Coordinates of C-alpha atoms and ligand atoms in Angstrom, one line a residue:
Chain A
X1 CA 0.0 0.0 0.0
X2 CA 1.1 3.5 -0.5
X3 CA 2.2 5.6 2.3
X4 CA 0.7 8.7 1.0
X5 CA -2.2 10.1 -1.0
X6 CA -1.2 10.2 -4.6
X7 CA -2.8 13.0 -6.6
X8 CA -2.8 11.4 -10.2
X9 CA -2.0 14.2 -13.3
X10 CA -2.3 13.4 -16.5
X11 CA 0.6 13.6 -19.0
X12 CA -1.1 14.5 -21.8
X13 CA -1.7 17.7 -23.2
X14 CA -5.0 20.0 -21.9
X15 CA -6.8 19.3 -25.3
X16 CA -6.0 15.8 -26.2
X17 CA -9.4 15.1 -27.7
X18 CA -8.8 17.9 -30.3
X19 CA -8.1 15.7 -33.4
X20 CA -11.2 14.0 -32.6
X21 CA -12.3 14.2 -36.2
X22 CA -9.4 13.4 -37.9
X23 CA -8.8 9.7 -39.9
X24 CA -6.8 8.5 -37.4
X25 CA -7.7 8.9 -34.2
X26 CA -5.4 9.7 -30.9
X27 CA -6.5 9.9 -27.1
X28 CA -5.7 9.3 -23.8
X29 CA -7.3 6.8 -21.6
X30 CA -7.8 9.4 -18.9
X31 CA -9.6 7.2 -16.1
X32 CA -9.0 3.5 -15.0
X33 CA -6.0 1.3 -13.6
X34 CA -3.0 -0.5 -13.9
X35 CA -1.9 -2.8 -12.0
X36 CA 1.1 -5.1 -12.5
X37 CA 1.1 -8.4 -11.2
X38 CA 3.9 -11.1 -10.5
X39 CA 4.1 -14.5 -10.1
X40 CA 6.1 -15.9 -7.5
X41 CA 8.9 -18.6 -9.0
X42 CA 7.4 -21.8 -9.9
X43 CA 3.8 -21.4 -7.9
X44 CA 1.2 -22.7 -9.8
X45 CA 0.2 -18.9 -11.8
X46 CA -1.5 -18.8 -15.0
X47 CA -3.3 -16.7 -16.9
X48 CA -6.5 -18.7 -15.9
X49 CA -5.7 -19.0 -12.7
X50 CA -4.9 -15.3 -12.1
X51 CA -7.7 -14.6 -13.8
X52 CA -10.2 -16.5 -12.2
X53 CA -8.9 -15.3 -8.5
X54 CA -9.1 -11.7 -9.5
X55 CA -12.7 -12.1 -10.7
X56 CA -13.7 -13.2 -7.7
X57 CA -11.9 -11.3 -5.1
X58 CA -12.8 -7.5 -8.0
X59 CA -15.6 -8.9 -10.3
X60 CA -16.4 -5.2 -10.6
X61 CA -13.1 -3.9 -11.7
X62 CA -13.0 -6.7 -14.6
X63 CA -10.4 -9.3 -15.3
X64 CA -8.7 -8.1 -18.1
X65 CA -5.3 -9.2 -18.2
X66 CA -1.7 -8.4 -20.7
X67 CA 1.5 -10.5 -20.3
X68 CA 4.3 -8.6 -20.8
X69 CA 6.7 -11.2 -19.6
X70 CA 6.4 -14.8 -18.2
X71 CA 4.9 -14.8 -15.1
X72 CA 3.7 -10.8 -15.7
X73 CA 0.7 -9.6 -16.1
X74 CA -1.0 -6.0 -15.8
X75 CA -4.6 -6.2 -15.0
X76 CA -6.0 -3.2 -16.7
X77 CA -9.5 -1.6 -16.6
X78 CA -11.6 1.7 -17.4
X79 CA -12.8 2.7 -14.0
X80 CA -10.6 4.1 -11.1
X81 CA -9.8 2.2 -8.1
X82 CA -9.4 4.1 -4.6
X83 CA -6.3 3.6 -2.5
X84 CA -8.4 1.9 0.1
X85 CA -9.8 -0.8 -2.7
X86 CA -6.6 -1.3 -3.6
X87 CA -5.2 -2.1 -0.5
X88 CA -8.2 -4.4 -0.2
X89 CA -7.6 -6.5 -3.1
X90 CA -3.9 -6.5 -2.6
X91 CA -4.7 -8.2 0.9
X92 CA -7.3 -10.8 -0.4
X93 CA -4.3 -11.5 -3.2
X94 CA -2.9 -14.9 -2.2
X95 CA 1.3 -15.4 -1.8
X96 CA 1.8 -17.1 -4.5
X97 CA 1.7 -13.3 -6.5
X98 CA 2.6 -10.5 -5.9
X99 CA 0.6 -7.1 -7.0
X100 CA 1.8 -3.5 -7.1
X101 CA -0.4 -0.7 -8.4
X102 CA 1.3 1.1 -11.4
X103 CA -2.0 3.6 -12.3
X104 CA 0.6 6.3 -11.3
X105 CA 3.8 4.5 -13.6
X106 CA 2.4 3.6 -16.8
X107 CA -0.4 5.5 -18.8
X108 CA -2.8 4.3 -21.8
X109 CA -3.3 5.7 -25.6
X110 CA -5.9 4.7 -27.8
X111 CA -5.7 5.1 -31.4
X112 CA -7.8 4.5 -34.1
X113 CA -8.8 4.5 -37.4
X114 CA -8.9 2.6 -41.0
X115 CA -5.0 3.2 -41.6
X116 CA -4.1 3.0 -37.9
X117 CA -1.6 0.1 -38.8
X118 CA 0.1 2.0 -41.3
X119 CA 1.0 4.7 -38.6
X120 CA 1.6 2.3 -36.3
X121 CA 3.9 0.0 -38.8
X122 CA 6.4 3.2 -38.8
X123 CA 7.7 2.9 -35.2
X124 CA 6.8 -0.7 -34.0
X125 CA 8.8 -3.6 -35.3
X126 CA 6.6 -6.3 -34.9
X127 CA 3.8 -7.7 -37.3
X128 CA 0.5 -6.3 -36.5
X129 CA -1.4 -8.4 -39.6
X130 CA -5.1 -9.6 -39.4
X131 CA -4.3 -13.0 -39.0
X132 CA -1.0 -12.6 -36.5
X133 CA -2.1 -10.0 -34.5
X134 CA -5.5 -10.4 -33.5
X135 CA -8.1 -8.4 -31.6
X136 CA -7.3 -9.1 -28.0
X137 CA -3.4 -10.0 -28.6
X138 CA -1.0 -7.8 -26.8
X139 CA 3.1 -7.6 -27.1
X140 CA 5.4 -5.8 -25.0
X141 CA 7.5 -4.3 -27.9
X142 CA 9.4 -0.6 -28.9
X143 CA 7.6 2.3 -31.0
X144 CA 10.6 3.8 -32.1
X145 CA 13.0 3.5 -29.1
X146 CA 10.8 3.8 -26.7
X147 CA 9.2 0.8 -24.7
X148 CA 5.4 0.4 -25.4
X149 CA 3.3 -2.0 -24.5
X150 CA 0.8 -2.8 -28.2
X151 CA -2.6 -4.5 -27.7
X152 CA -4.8 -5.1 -30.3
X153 CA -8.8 -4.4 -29.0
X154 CA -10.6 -3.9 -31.8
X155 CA -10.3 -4.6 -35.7
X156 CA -8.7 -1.1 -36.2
X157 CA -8.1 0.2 -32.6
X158 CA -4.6 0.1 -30.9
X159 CA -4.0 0.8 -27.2
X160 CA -0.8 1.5 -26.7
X161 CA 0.5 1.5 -22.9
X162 CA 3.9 3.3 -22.0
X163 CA 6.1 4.6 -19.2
X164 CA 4.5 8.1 -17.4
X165 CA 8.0 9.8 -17.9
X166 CA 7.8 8.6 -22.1
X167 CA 3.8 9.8 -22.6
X168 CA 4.6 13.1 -24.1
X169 CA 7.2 11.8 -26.0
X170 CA 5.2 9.0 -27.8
X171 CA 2.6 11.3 -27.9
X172 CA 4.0 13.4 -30.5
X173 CA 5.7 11.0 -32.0
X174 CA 2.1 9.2 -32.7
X175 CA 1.0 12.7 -34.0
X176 CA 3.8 12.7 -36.7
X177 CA 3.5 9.1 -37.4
X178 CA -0.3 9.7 -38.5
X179 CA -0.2 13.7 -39.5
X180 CA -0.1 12.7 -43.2
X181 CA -3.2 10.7 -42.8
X182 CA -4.9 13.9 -40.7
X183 CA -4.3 16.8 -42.9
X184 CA -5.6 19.8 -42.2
X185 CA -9.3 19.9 -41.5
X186 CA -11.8 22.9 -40.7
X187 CA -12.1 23.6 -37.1
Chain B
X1 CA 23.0 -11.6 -38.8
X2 CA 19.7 -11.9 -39.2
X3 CA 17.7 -9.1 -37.8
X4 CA 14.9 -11.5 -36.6
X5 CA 15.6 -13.4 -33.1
X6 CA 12.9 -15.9 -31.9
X7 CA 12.6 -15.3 -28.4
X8 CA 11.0 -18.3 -26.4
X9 CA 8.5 -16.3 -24.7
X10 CA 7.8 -13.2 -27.2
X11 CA 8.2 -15.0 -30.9
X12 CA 9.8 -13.3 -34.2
X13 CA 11.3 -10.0 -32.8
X14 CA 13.7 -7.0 -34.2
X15 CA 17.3 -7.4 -32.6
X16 CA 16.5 -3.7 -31.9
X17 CA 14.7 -4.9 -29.1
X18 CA 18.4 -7.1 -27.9
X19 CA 20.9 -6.1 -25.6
X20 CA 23.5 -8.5 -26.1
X21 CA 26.2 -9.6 -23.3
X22 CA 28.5 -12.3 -24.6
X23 CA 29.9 -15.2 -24.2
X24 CA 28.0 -17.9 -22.2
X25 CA 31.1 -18.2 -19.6
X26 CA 31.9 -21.4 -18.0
X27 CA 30.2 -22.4 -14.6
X28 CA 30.9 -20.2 -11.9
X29 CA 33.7 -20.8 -9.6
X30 CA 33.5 -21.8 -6.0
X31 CA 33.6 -18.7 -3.9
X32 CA 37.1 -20.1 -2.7
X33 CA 38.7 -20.8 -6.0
X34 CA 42.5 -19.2 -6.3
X35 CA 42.8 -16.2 -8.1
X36 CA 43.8 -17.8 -11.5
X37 CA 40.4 -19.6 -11.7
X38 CA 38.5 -16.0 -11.1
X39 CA 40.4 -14.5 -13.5
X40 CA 39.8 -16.2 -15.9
X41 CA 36.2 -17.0 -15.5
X42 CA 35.7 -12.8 -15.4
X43 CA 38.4 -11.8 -17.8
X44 CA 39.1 -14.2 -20.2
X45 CA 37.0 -15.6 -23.5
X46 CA 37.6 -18.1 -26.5
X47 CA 36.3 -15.6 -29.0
X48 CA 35.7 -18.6 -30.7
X49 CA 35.3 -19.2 -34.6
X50 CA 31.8 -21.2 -35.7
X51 CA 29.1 -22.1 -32.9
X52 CA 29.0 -19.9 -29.6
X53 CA 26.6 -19.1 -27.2
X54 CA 25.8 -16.1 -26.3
X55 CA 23.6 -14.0 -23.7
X56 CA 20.8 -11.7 -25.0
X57 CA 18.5 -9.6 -22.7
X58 CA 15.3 -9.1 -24.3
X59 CA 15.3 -5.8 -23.1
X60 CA 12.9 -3.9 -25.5
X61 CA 10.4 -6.8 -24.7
X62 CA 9.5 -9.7 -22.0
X63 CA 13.1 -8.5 -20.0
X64 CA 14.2 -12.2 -20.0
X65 CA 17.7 -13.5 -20.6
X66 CA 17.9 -15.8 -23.1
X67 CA 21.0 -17.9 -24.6
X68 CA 21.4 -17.8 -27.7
X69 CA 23.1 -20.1 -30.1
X70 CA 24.8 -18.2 -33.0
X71 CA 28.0 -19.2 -35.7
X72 CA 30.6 -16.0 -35.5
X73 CA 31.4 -17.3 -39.2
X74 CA 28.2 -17.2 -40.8
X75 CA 26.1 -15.2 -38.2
X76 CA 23.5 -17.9 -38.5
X77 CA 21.5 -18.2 -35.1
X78 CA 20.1 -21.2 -33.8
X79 CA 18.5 -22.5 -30.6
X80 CA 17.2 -19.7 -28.5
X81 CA 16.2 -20.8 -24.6
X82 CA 15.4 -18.8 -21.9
X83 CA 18.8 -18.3 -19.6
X84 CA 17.2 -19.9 -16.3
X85 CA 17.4 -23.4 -18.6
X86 CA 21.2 -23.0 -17.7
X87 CA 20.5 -24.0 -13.7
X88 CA 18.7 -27.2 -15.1
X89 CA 22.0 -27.9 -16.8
X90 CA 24.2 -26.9 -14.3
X91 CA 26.1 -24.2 -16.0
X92 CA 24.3 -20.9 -14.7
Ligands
ZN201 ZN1 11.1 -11.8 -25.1

């Protein structure tokens, strides 16, 4: 648990909705959580099991899970958790993980939009086809050089998850990956 | 060499995404061994020609350390196995 209040600022800019009518679409995903989660050595966690243990101790918080690394996962979701629910789950959380609440470390992106693989296919080195990539697949990878986290959660929306202390950074750089695709528009 | 590694855990990835370490040394000496035996184990390495083996971080992805098996002559890369397979065979 934290020792003190946390007062949770977004990195991105005041206006991040402003492109919102532009082909490929880039915002923030200003509420929700992150959570990362460790497996302890060779205990018994999986996927399934994690995620059957986190439905039931938070079924309102969701049980969506990414694997960055073996044994990793961070449980992400839309609505915000309090400190004091957090320290609740993080005590119902058994020993054989161990859970640390990132919400403050590592911030989300969505972006959208028919071409949003060719913006994204100029930074990120991996192949993000139909049939290898699929909706719901995610892959701890680089945009450029810096580390991103690349799930897949619809046919042409991205979420992109990165480092507090990088948002700004990829955040432009997501903005001049797609700007020939948004050309000037009225308004 | 080829730009594609196959990590164990991630698939088909960039060597961008590689920090590479070197040599796979031998098996670590006893804490007691003489002086010779450490120095060489830190210092020294075969720089061999053909197959080697060679430590890779994953570091733009899963953060694991993998071995990797790659030919200095032809830069031709073979088995790739996550590095805590070494304890199993004794050598970490
Ligand atoms: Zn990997």
């Amino acid at each position: 648990m934290r020792d003190f209040l946390l007062n949770n600022v977004s990195p991105f800019p005041a206006k991040a909705d402003a492109n919102g009518h532009a082909a490929v679409h880039i915002a923030p995903i200003a509420t929700g959580f992150v959570t990362h989660v460790l497996g302890k050595g060779n205990a018994k966690a999986d996927a399934a099991h994690l995620t059957k243990l986190i439905s039931d101790i938070a079924p309102e918080l969701g049980a969506t899970l990414r694997s960055p690394s073996p044994g990793q996962w961070f449980w992400v979701g839309d609505c915000d958790v309090s400190q004091g629910r957090f320290a609740e789950i993080s005590g119902q959380i058994p020993g054989e993980y161990a859970i640390s609440d990132q919400t403050h470390g590592r911030v989300r992106i969505m972006i959208s939009g028919p071409q949003v693989r060719d913006v994204l296919a100029k930074g990120a080195m991996i192949d993000l086809a139909d049939g290898v990539f699929v909706v719901g697949a995610s892959a701890m990878t680089q945009i450029g050089h810096i580390g991103a986290m690349i799930t897949r959660t619809d046919d042409d929306c991205f979420e992109i998850m990165v480092l507090r202390s990088f948002a700004v950074s990829l955040w432009h750089e997501l903005h001049q990956m797609a700007a020939e695709f948004n050309g000037p528009h009225a308004g | 060499m080829s730009s594609l590694v196959k990590c164990p855990h991630c698939g088909l990835r960039p060597r961008e995404e590689f920090t590479i370490r070197g040599e796979v040394a031998t098996p670590r000496p006893h804490a007691g061994a003489d002086e010779g035996t450490w120095f060489d184990h830190v210092y020294l390495r075969d720089n061999p020609r053909g197959q080697h083996r060679e430590y890779w971080h994953h570091s733009g992805g899963c953060r694991r350390w993998l071995v990797l098996d790659r030919n200095t002559v032809t830069h031709e890369t073979g088995d790739v196995v996550d590095a805590s397979t070494l304890k199993t065979e004794g050598q970490a």
